[in-house]
Coordinates of C-alpha atoms in Angstrom, one line a residue:
M1 CA 86.6 84.5 86.1
N2 CA 87.0 86.1 82.7
R3 CA 90.6 87.1 82.4
N4 CA 89.9 90.1 80.5
I5 CA 88.5 91.6 83.7
N6 CA 92.1 92.0 84.8
Q7 CA 92.3 94.8 82.2
S8 CA 88.9 96.1 82.8
V9 CA 90.1 99.8 82.8
P10 CA 91.6 100.6 79.4
P11 CA 94.8 102.7 79.5
K12 CA 93.8 106.4 79.1
W13 CA 97.4 107.7 79.0
K14 CA 99.8 107.5 76.2
I15 CA 103.5 107.3 77.2
I16 CA 105.9 109.3 75.1
I17 CA 109.7 109.3 75.9
G18 CA 111.5 112.6 75.1
K19 CA 115.0 113.0 74.0
D20 CA 116.1 113.5 77.5
G21 CA 114.7 110.1 78.5
N22 CA 111.9 111.7 80.5
V23 CA 108.4 110.4 80.3
E24 CA 105.4 112.5 79.3
Y25 CA 101.9 111.3 79.9
L26 CA 99.3 112.4 77.4
N27 CA 95.6 111.8 78.0
N28 CA 94.3 110.0 74.9
N29 CA 91.0 111.8 75.1
N30 CA 92.6 115.2 74.4
N31 CA 93.6 114.3 70.8
N32 CA 97.0 115.6 71.4
N33 CA 99.1 114.9 68.2
N34 CA 102.3 116.4 69.3
N35 CA 105.5 114.3 68.8
N36 CA 108.5 113.9 71.0
N37 CA 110.3 116.9 69.5
N38 CA 107.6 119.5 70.2
N39 CA 106.2 117.9 73.3
N40 CA 107.5 120.9 75.5
N41 CA 105.8 123.4 73.1
N42 CA 102.4 121.8 72.8
N43 CA 100.5 124.8 74.3
N44 CA 101.4 126.8 71.2
N45 CA 99.4 124.4 69.0
N46 CA 96.6 123.4 71.3
N47 CA 94.0 126.3 71.0
N48 CA 91.6 124.6 73.4
N49 CA 93.9 124.6 76.4
N50 CA 92.8 126.8 79.4
N51 CA 94.1 130.3 79.2
N52 CA 95.7 130.1 82.6
N53 CA 98.5 127.7 81.6
N54 CA 101.5 129.6 82.8
N55 CA 104.0 126.9 82.1
N56 CA 104.2 127.6 78.3
N57 CA 107.9 128.1 77.4
N58 CA 107.2 131.3 75.4
N59 CA 105.3 132.8 78.3
N60 CA 108.1 131.9 80.7
N61 CA 110.6 133.9 78.7
N62 CA 108.5 137.0 79.1
N63 CA 107.7 136.6 82.8
K64 CA 111.0 136.7 84.7
N65 CA 109.4 138.1 87.8
L66 CA 109.0 137.0 91.4
K67 CA 106.4 134.5 90.5
N68 CA 108.7 132.8 88.0
K69 CA 111.4 132.8 90.7
K70 CA 109.1 131.0 93.1
N71 CA 108.1 128.5 90.5
S72 CA 111.4 128.0 88.9
H73 CA 112.1 124.8 90.9
I74 CA 109.2 123.2 89.0
Q75 CA 111.6 122.8 85.9
D76 CA 114.0 120.7 88.0
N77 CA 113.2 117.0 88.1
R78 CA 114.2 116.9 91.8
H79 CA 110.8 118.6 92.5
K80 CA 108.6 116.6 90.3
L81 CA 107.4 113.0 90.3
P82 CA 110.1 110.7 89.0
R83 CA 110.6 110.5 85.3
F84 CA 111.8 107.1 83.9
K85 CA 112.9 105.8 80.6
D86 CA 110.7 102.7 80.5
E87 CA 108.5 100.7 82.7
S88 CA 111.3 98.6 84.2
H89 CA 112.5 101.9 85.9
N90 CA 109.1 102.9 87.2
P91 CA 109.4 103.4 90.9
F92 CA 105.7 103.1 91.4
N93 CA 105.6 99.7 89.8
R94 CA 107.8 96.8 90.9
I95 CA 105.4 94.0 90.5
D96 CA 105.3 92.9 86.9
K97 CA 107.8 90.1 87.3
A98 CA 106.2 88.8 90.5
Y99 CA 102.7 89.1 89.2
K100 CA 103.6 87.2 86.1
E101 CA 105.3 84.4 88.1
N102 CA 102.2 84.0 90.2
E103 CA 99.6 84.9 87.7
K104 CA 97.4 81.9 88.2
Q105 CA 97.3 82.4 92.0
N106 CA 96.6 86.1 91.6
I107 CA 93.7 85.5 89.3
E108 CA 92.2 82.9 91.6
R109 CA 92.6 85.2 94.6
S110 CA 91.2 88.3 93.0
S111 CA 88.3 86.2 91.8
K112 CA 87.5 85.2 95.3
V113 CA 87.6 88.8 96.5
R114 CA 85.4 89.7 93.6
E115 CA 82.9 87.1 94.7
A116 CA 82.8 88.6 98.2
M117 CA 82.1 92.0 96.6
K118 CA 79.3 90.5 94.5
F119 CA 77.8 88.8 97.6
S120 CA 77.9 92.1 99.7
W121 CA 76.3 94.0 96.8
N122 CA 73.5 91.5 96.3
K123 CA 72.7 91.3 99.9
Y124 CA 72.5 95.1 100.1
K125 CA 70.3 95.2 97.0
Q126 CA 68.0 92.6 98.3
N127 CA 67.5 94.0 101.8
A128 CA 68.5 97.7 101.8
W129 CA 68.4 99.1 98.3
G130 CA 68.4 102.9 98.1
H131 CA 69.2 103.2 101.8
D132 CA 72.6 104.1 103.1
E133 CA 73.9 100.9 104.8
L134 CA 72.8 97.4 105.4
H135 CA 72.4 95.8 108.9
P136 CA 73.0 92.2 108.0
I137 CA 72.3 90.6 111.4
S138 CA 68.8 92.2 111.9
N139 CA 68.4 92.4 108.1
T140 CA 67.4 96.0 108.3
W141 CA 69.1 99.3 107.1
N142 CA 70.1 102.7 108.3
D143 CA 70.0 106.2 106.8
W144 CA 72.4 108.8 107.9
F145 CA 72.6 110.6 104.6
G146 CA 69.3 109.4 103.0
L147 CA 71.2 109.3 99.6
G148 CA 71.9 105.6 98.9
L149 CA 75.5 105.8 100.3
T150 CA 76.4 102.2 99.6
I151 CA 75.3 102.4 95.9
V152 CA 77.5 105.5 95.3
D153 CA 80.5 104.5 97.4
S154 CA 80.6 101.1 95.6
L155 CA 80.5 102.2 92.0
D156 CA 84.2 102.3 91.2
T157 CA 84.8 98.9 93.0
L158 CA 82.0 97.4 90.8
Y159 CA 83.5 99.0 87.7
L160 CA 87.1 97.9 88.3
M161 CA 86.0 94.3 89.1
G162 CA 84.0 94.1 85.8
L163 CA 80.7 93.5 87.8
N164 CA 78.9 95.0 84.8
D165 CA 75.3 94.3 85.8
E166 CA 75.8 95.5 89.3
Y167 CA 77.6 98.6 88.2
N168 CA 74.9 99.4 85.6
D169 CA 72.2 99.1 88.3
G170 CA 74.0 101.5 90.5
R171 CA 74.7 103.9 87.7
E172 CA 71.1 103.9 86.7
W173 CA 70.0 104.5 90.3
V174 CA 72.3 107.6 90.5
E175 CA 71.1 109.0 87.3
K176 CA 67.3 108.4 87.8
K177 CA 66.7 108.1 91.6
L178 CA 69.4 110.1 93.4
N179 CA 68.1 113.5 94.5
Q180 CA 70.9 115.3 96.4
K181 CA 68.5 118.3 97.1
K182 CA 65.6 116.3 98.6
P183 CA 64.4 117.3 102.0
T184 CA 65.7 114.4 104.2
G185 CA 65.8 116.5 107.4
L186 CA 69.2 115.0 108.0
M187 CA 72.2 117.1 109.0
V188 CA 75.1 115.2 107.3
S189 CA 78.8 115.2 107.7
V190 CA 80.5 117.6 105.3
F191 CA 83.7 115.5 105.5
E192 CA 82.0 112.2 104.8
T193 CA 80.0 113.8 102.0
I194 CA 83.2 115.0 100.3
I195 CA 85.2 111.8 100.6
R196 CA 82.4 109.3 99.8
F197 CA 80.2 111.0 97.4
L198 CA 82.1 113.9 95.7
G199 CA 85.3 111.8 95.6
Q200 CA 83.4 109.0 93.8
Y201 CA 81.9 111.3 91.2
C202 CA 85.4 112.6 90.4
T203 CA 86.6 109.1 90.1
M204 CA 83.8 107.8 87.9
Y205 CA 84.1 110.7 85.6
D206 CA 87.8 110.0 85.2
L207 CA 87.2 106.3 84.5
T208 CA 84.2 106.6 82.3
G209 CA 83.9 110.2 80.9
D210 CA 80.1 109.9 81.8
E211 CA 78.6 113.4 82.1
V212 CA 76.2 112.0 84.8
Y213 CA 79.0 112.0 87.3
K214 CA 80.4 115.4 86.4
E215 CA 77.0 117.0 86.8
K216 CA 76.3 115.2 90.1
G217 CA 79.7 116.3 91.3
R218 CA 79.1 119.9 90.2
E219 CA 75.7 119.9 91.9
L220 CA 77.0 118.5 95.1
G221 CA 80.0 120.8 95.1
D222 CA 77.7 123.8 94.9
L223 CA 75.6 122.5 97.8
L224 CA 78.7 121.9 99.9
L225 CA 79.9 125.6 99.5
H226 CA 76.9 126.5 101.7
A227 CA 78.8 124.9 104.5
F228 CA 81.4 127.7 104.5
P229 CA 80.3 130.6 106.8
E230 CA 81.1 134.0 105.6
G231 CA 84.5 135.4 106.6
K232 CA 85.8 132.0 107.9
P233 CA 88.3 129.7 106.1
F234 CA 86.8 126.3 107.3
P235 CA 83.5 124.8 106.6
H236 CA 81.0 123.8 109.3
T237 CA 81.0 120.2 110.3
S238 CA 77.4 119.4 109.2
I239 CA 75.0 120.5 106.4
N240 CA 71.4 119.9 105.5
L241 CA 71.8 119.6 101.7
G242 CA 68.1 120.1 101.0
Q243 CA 67.9 123.3 103.0
K244 CA 71.4 124.5 102.1
S245 CA 72.0 125.2 105.8
S246 CA 75.0 124.4 107.8
R247 CA 76.0 124.3 111.5
Q248 CA 78.7 123.3 113.9
S249 CA 77.8 120.0 115.6
W250 CA 79.5 118.6 118.7
S251 CA 82.7 120.5 118.3
G252 CA 81.2 124.0 119.0
G253 CA 83.3 126.8 117.7
C254 CA 86.0 124.4 116.6
V255 CA 86.5 122.1 113.6
V256 CA 88.3 118.8 113.4
L257 CA 91.7 118.8 111.6
S258 CA 91.1 115.8 109.4
E259 CA 87.6 116.9 108.4
V260 CA 88.6 120.4 107.0
G261 CA 92.0 118.9 105.9
T262 CA 90.3 116.4 103.6
I263 CA 88.8 118.8 101.2
F264 CA 91.9 119.5 99.0
L265 CA 91.9 116.6 96.5
E266 CA 88.2 116.5 95.8
F267 CA 87.7 120.2 95.5
N268 CA 90.8 120.7 93.2
H269 CA 89.8 117.9 90.9
L270 CA 86.2 119.1 90.7
S271 CA 87.6 122.4 89.5
K272 CA 89.6 120.6 87.0
I273 CA 86.9 118.5 85.5
T274 CA 84.2 121.3 85.5
G275 CA 86.6 124.1 84.5
D276 CA 85.2 126.2 87.5
P277 CA 88.0 127.5 89.8
K278 CA 85.7 128.4 92.7
Y279 CA 86.1 125.0 94.4
K280 CA 89.9 125.2 94.3
K281 CA 89.7 128.7 95.8
Y282 CA 87.9 127.4 98.8
S283 CA 90.3 124.5 99.2
D284 CA 93.3 126.9 98.9
G285 CA 91.7 129.1 101.7
V286 CA 91.6 126.0 104.0
V287 CA 95.2 124.8 103.4
D288 CA 96.6 128.5 103.6
A289 CA 94.8 129.0 106.9
L290 CA 96.1 125.7 108.3
A291 CA 99.6 126.6 107.1
S292 CA 99.5 129.9 108.9
M293 CA 98.9 128.3 112.4
K294 CA 101.8 127.8 114.8
P295 CA 101.6 124.5 116.7
S296 CA 103.9 123.9 119.7
I297 CA 105.8 121.3 117.6
K298 CA 106.3 122.4 114.0
G299 CA 104.4 120.1 111.6
L300 CA 102.2 118.4 114.3
L301 CA 98.8 120.1 114.3
P302 CA 96.5 119.2 117.1
I303 CA 93.2 117.5 116.1
S304 CA 90.9 120.5 116.7
V305 CA 91.2 124.1 115.5
S306 CA 89.1 127.3 115.8
M307 CA 86.8 128.2 112.9
G308 CA 88.8 131.3 112.3
A309 CA 92.2 129.5 112.5
Q310 CA 93.3 131.7 115.4
R311 CA 94.0 128.9 117.9
F312 CA 94.1 125.2 118.5
C313 CA 91.2 123.7 120.6
S314 CA 93.0 120.6 121.8
S315 CA 96.5 119.4 122.8
R316 CA 96.0 116.0 121.3
V317 CA 98.1 115.1 118.2
S318 CA 97.0 112.0 116.2
V319 CA 97.8 110.4 112.8
G320 CA 94.8 108.4 113.5
A321 CA 91.2 109.6 114.4
M322 CA 90.6 113.3 113.7
G323 CA 94.0 113.9 112.2
D324 CA 94.8 111.2 109.7
S325 CA 93.8 112.4 106.3
Y326 CA 95.1 115.9 106.7
Y327 CA 98.7 114.5 106.7
E328 CA 97.7 112.1 104.0
Y329 CA 96.4 114.8 101.7
L330 CA 99.5 116.9 102.0
L331 CA 101.4 114.2 100.2
K332 CA 98.7 113.3 97.8
M333 CA 98.2 116.9 96.8
W334 CA 101.8 117.2 95.9
I335 CA 101.6 114.0 93.8
Y336 CA 98.3 115.2 92.2
Y337 CA 99.9 118.4 90.9
D338 CA 103.2 116.7 89.9
G339 CA 105.0 119.0 92.3
R340 CA 103.7 122.3 90.9
E341 CA 102.3 123.4 94.3
E342 CA 105.4 123.3 96.5
K343 CA 103.6 124.3 99.6
Y344 CA 102.4 120.8 100.0
S345 CA 105.9 119.4 99.8
T346 CA 107.0 121.8 102.6
L347 CA 104.1 121.1 104.8
F348 CA 104.2 117.4 104.3
Q349 CA 108.0 117.0 105.1
E350 CA 107.6 119.1 108.2
S351 CA 104.8 116.9 109.4
A352 CA 106.4 113.6 108.3
D353 CA 109.7 114.4 110.0
A354 CA 107.9 115.5 113.2
I355 CA 105.8 112.3 113.2
I356 CA 108.9 110.2 113.0
K357 CA 110.7 112.2 115.7
H358 CA 107.9 112.5 118.2
L359 CA 105.3 109.8 117.4
Y360 CA 107.1 106.9 115.8
K361 CA 108.1 104.4 118.5
V362 CA 109.7 101.0 118.5
S363 CA 108.4 98.6 121.2
A364 CA 110.7 96.6 123.5
K365 CA 110.1 93.7 121.1
G366 CA 110.9 95.6 118.0
D367 CA 107.5 96.6 116.7
G368 CA 107.3 99.9 115.0
Y369 CA 104.2 102.0 115.4
I370 CA 102.9 105.5 115.4
T371 CA 101.3 106.6 118.7
I372 CA 99.1 109.5 119.8
M373 CA 100.3 112.3 122.0
D374 CA 98.4 114.2 124.7
Y375 CA 99.9 117.2 126.3
N376 CA 103.2 116.2 124.6
V377 CA 103.1 112.8 126.4
P378 CA 102.8 109.6 124.1
T379 CA 100.0 107.2 124.9
N380 CA 101.9 104.1 123.4
T381 CA 98.7 103.2 121.6
Q382 CA 98.2 102.9 117.9
E383 CA 94.8 103.1 116.2
H384 CA 93.8 101.0 113.2
L385 CA 93.1 104.3 111.4
T386 CA 96.8 105.1 111.6
C387 CA 97.8 102.0 109.6
F388 CA 97.3 104.0 106.4
A389 CA 100.6 105.8 107.4
G390 CA 102.7 102.8 106.3
G391 CA 101.6 103.3 102.7
M392 CA 101.9 107.0 103.1
Y393 CA 105.5 106.9 104.1
A394 CA 106.3 104.4 101.4
L395 CA 104.6 106.4 98.7
A396 CA 106.5 109.5 100.0
A397 CA 109.9 107.6 99.6
V398 CA 109.4 106.9 95.9
S399 CA 107.6 110.1 94.9
N400 CA 110.6 112.4 94.9
I401 CA 108.8 114.8 97.4
T402 CA 112.1 115.2 99.3
G403 CA 113.9 116.6 96.3
G404 CA 116.5 113.9 96.1
D405 CA 117.3 113.5 99.7
V406 CA 118.3 109.9 99.5
E407 CA 118.7 109.3 103.2
K408 CA 115.3 110.8 104.1
D409 CA 113.8 108.6 101.3
K410 CA 115.3 105.6 103.0
L411 CA 114.0 106.6 106.3
Y412 CA 110.5 107.1 105.0
M413 CA 110.5 103.7 103.4
K414 CA 111.9 102.1 106.5
V415 CA 109.1 103.6 108.7
G416 CA 106.5 102.8 106.1
K417 CA 107.6 99.1 106.1
E418 CA 107.8 98.8 109.8
V419 CA 104.4 100.4 110.6
T420 CA 102.8 98.2 107.8
K421 CA 104.4 95.0 109.3
T422 CA 103.2 95.9 112.8
C423 CA 99.6 96.6 111.5
A424 CA 99.6 93.2 109.7
K425 CA 100.9 91.5 112.8
L426 CA 98.0 92.7 114.8
Y427 CA 95.8 90.7 112.4
L428 CA 97.9 87.7 112.0
T429 CA 98.4 87.1 115.7
S430 CA 94.8 87.6 116.9
A431 CA 92.5 84.7 117.7
T432 CA 90.1 85.7 114.8
G433 CA 92.8 86.9 112.3
L434 CA 91.3 90.4 112.5
G435 CA 93.0 93.6 113.6
P436 CA 91.8 95.6 116.7
E437 CA 90.6 99.2 116.6
T438 CA 93.3 100.2 119.1
A439 CA 96.4 98.4 120.3
Y440 CA 98.4 99.3 123.4
F441 CA 102.2 98.6 123.5
N442 CA 103.3 98.1 127.1
Q443 CA 106.8 98.7 128.5
N444 CA 107.8 95.0 128.0
G445 CA 106.8 95.3 124.3
D446 CA 103.7 93.1 124.7
I447 CA 100.6 94.2 122.7
D448 CA 97.4 94.5 124.5
V449 CA 94.1 94.7 122.5
T450 CA 91.5 94.2 125.4
G451 CA 92.7 96.4 128.3
P452 CA 91.5 99.8 129.3
K453 CA 93.9 101.6 126.9
A454 CA 92.9 99.4 123.9
A455 CA 89.8 98.7 121.9
S456 CA 89.3 95.1 120.5
H457 CA 86.5 95.6 118.0
Y458 CA 86.9 95.4 114.2
I459 CA 84.5 97.3 111.9
L460 CA 85.7 96.0 108.5
R461 CA 88.3 98.8 108.2
P462 CA 90.7 99.1 105.1
E463 CA 93.8 100.9 106.4
T464 CA 96.1 97.9 106.8
V465 CA 95.3 96.3 103.5
E466 CA 95.6 99.8 101.8
S467 CA 99.2 100.0 103.1
L468 CA 99.8 96.3 102.0
F469 CA 98.6 97.1 98.6
I470 CA 100.9 100.2 98.2
L471 CA 104.0 98.4 99.7
Y472 CA 103.4 95.5 97.3
R473 CA 103.1 97.8 94.3
L474 CA 106.3 99.8 95.3
T475 CA 108.5 96.8 96.3
G476 CA 107.2 93.8 94.4
D477 CA 107.6 91.8 97.6
T478 CA 104.9 89.1 97.6
I479 CA 105.0 89.0 101.4
Y480 CA 102.5 91.8 101.3
Q481 CA 100.2 89.8 99.1
D482 CA 100.5 86.8 101.5
W483 CA 99.5 88.9 104.4
A484 CA 96.7 90.5 102.6
W485 CA 95.3 87.1 101.6
K486 CA 95.4 85.8 105.1
I487 CA 93.5 88.9 106.2
F488 CA 91.0 88.4 103.5
E489 CA 90.4 84.7 104.5
S490 CA 89.8 85.9 108.1
I491 CA 87.3 88.5 107.0
N492 CA 85.6 86.0 104.7
S493 CA 85.3 83.3 107.4
V494 CA 84.6 85.4 110.5
C495 CA 82.7 88.5 109.3
R496 CA 80.6 86.9 106.6
T497 CA 77.0 86.2 107.6
K498 CA 74.1 84.9 105.6
N499 CA 72.9 88.5 104.8
G500 CA 76.2 90.3 104.3
F501 CA 79.5 91.2 106.1
A502 CA 79.5 92.6 109.6
G503 CA 82.3 93.8 112.0
V504 CA 83.0 92.0 115.3
K505 CA 83.1 93.2 118.8
D506 CA 86.2 91.4 120.0
V507 CA 89.0 90.2 117.7
S508 CA 90.6 88.3 120.6
N509 CA 87.6 86.0 121.0
I510 CA 86.9 83.4 118.3
H511 CA 83.3 83.3 119.6
T512 CA 82.8 87.0 119.2
S513 CA 79.5 88.6 118.4
F514 CA 78.7 90.9 115.4
D515 CA 78.2 94.6 115.3
D516 CA 75.4 94.5 112.7
N517 CA 76.7 96.9 110.1
Q518 CA 78.0 96.4 106.6
Q519 CA 80.0 99.6 106.3
S520 CA 80.0 101.2 102.9
F521 CA 83.8 101.7 103.1
F522 CA 84.1 97.9 103.3
M523 CA 82.9 97.8 99.7
A524 CA 84.5 101.1 98.6
E525 CA 87.9 100.5 100.2
T526 CA 88.6 97.2 102.0
L527 CA 87.6 94.9 99.1
K528 CA 88.9 97.3 96.5
Y529 CA 92.4 97.2 97.9
L530 CA 92.3 93.4 98.5
Y531 CA 91.2 93.1 94.8
L532 CA 93.9 95.5 93.4
I533 CA 96.7 93.7 95.3
F534 CA 96.1 90.7 93.2
Q535 CA 95.7 92.6 89.9
P536 CA 98.4 93.5 87.4
S537 CA 100.0 97.0 87.5
S538 CA 98.0 98.2 84.6
V539 CA 94.8 98.4 86.7
I540 CA 95.1 101.8 88.5
P541 CA 98.8 102.4 88.1
L542 CA 100.2 104.4 91.0
D543 CA 102.1 106.7 88.6
K544 CA 98.9 107.8 86.9
Y545 CA 96.3 107.8 89.9
V546 CA 96.2 108.9 93.5
F547 CA 93.6 107.6 95.9
N548 CA 91.4 109.8 98.0
T549 CA 91.0 108.8 101.6
E550 CA 87.9 106.7 100.7
A551 CA 90.0 104.7 98.1
H552 CA 88.5 106.5 95.1
P553 CA 91.3 107.1 92.5
V554 CA 91.7 110.3 90.6
E555 CA 94.1 111.1 87.8
I556 CA 97.3 112.8 88.5
Q557 CA 97.7 116.1 86.7
Y558 CA 101.0 115.9 84.8

């Protein structure tokens, strides 16, 4: 492996340390020539800045009104992302020493993950090119978008891994072959379209500056706006992009919390890169509507809500299926805006605290996990999808979202570590070395993955390795790397077939059969996180990027 690949993404941010010791991040592409002394007044000299920048110091002196009072806390470091004097004090990066000490091993391991990505891509290209996903057992394919999903979803992973030929093939297909308006006849998921396609366009524009991605994103964003019915805050669940028509699917007059709550990051960033505020306005309408609702337990929104935000359509509360990314995006939007939108801090802390109080459990044998609640009764199960929450709590602990509440930060980190440890344990103690879709924790503390309350299949999911990556970056503890490596070895030995990677039907059975699907998120998320955990901190640093729920990183807006 060419060692230059470790730095395949050139740094786009210039770090300037002010007199107060705080760090300012300047995008090199903006040609910002301000020095440390005039850093806080750069808006006066930058004639190309948007006219809506209300944080200019001179403007602040002339606007001592209610709006300023509401936003005055933004000037206080307790309500921003942490500022630090040098990289050794960066709370988002604790790995430099550990990485250097194990550099040879890290390079070897990331090279093997890279090979698995190359193999997956090549098999897809050979047998399913232009289709959405590969069926590696039957050597066929499926289309549920009709838009070359695997190609689009994989682009940033290929780019970050330095798989240049493969990336260029994908980029060329997107430019010359991808027609997002073509009459496929398919009703596609609005949620999945946003996180997989729109999220990727935002990421690739950030990483490359390639106008192709911005224009694809603008086109898709405009099409997705047709999913919003007049007079309603939430989009329909499904849309026919070619016909610009949308409808409710199985959920009738209600929408799924995670689906409508996973619009914020992508729509806000699309407004940023296009300069068109309309996408952000739709996103703001969604979060404001959700914030206006009154669940029986403050902060815990049931998984289904009415289209008009008047009522909840379910009593089920989950940080897994149908709920997960709503809670995830509350934190990530606060990070994305560097604390400028305080509503996300309030909403996140209400939810995070309530999750710990009502859903976080410790089994009789000491395993911490986050369960589901039906009619206010815990199920004592944890879904694989919930395993992202370990990383979420750890990221919250270091991001300063609590405004300097040291005890709460410690609690968040503890919960993050315990949930991540349990999720890793589910892999490391199974017969195949793979984690189940759902685990049940009985009253004796034993973990059941095959009984009626559990689900023993594994579909190449990323959430556990996502949290391992985040915990490693934030702590520097190589135990997270070791666990991730064992998980990769299991995936590579059990799930790899001659024509690609496939999930398995029973993680407790070493002779289990395959499910015949190479999920696009395996290449977009699982392999990306497994690669990044063995890369240096300069590759997608967590103080400069925040990941969407499909593992597509976008630039934080300092």
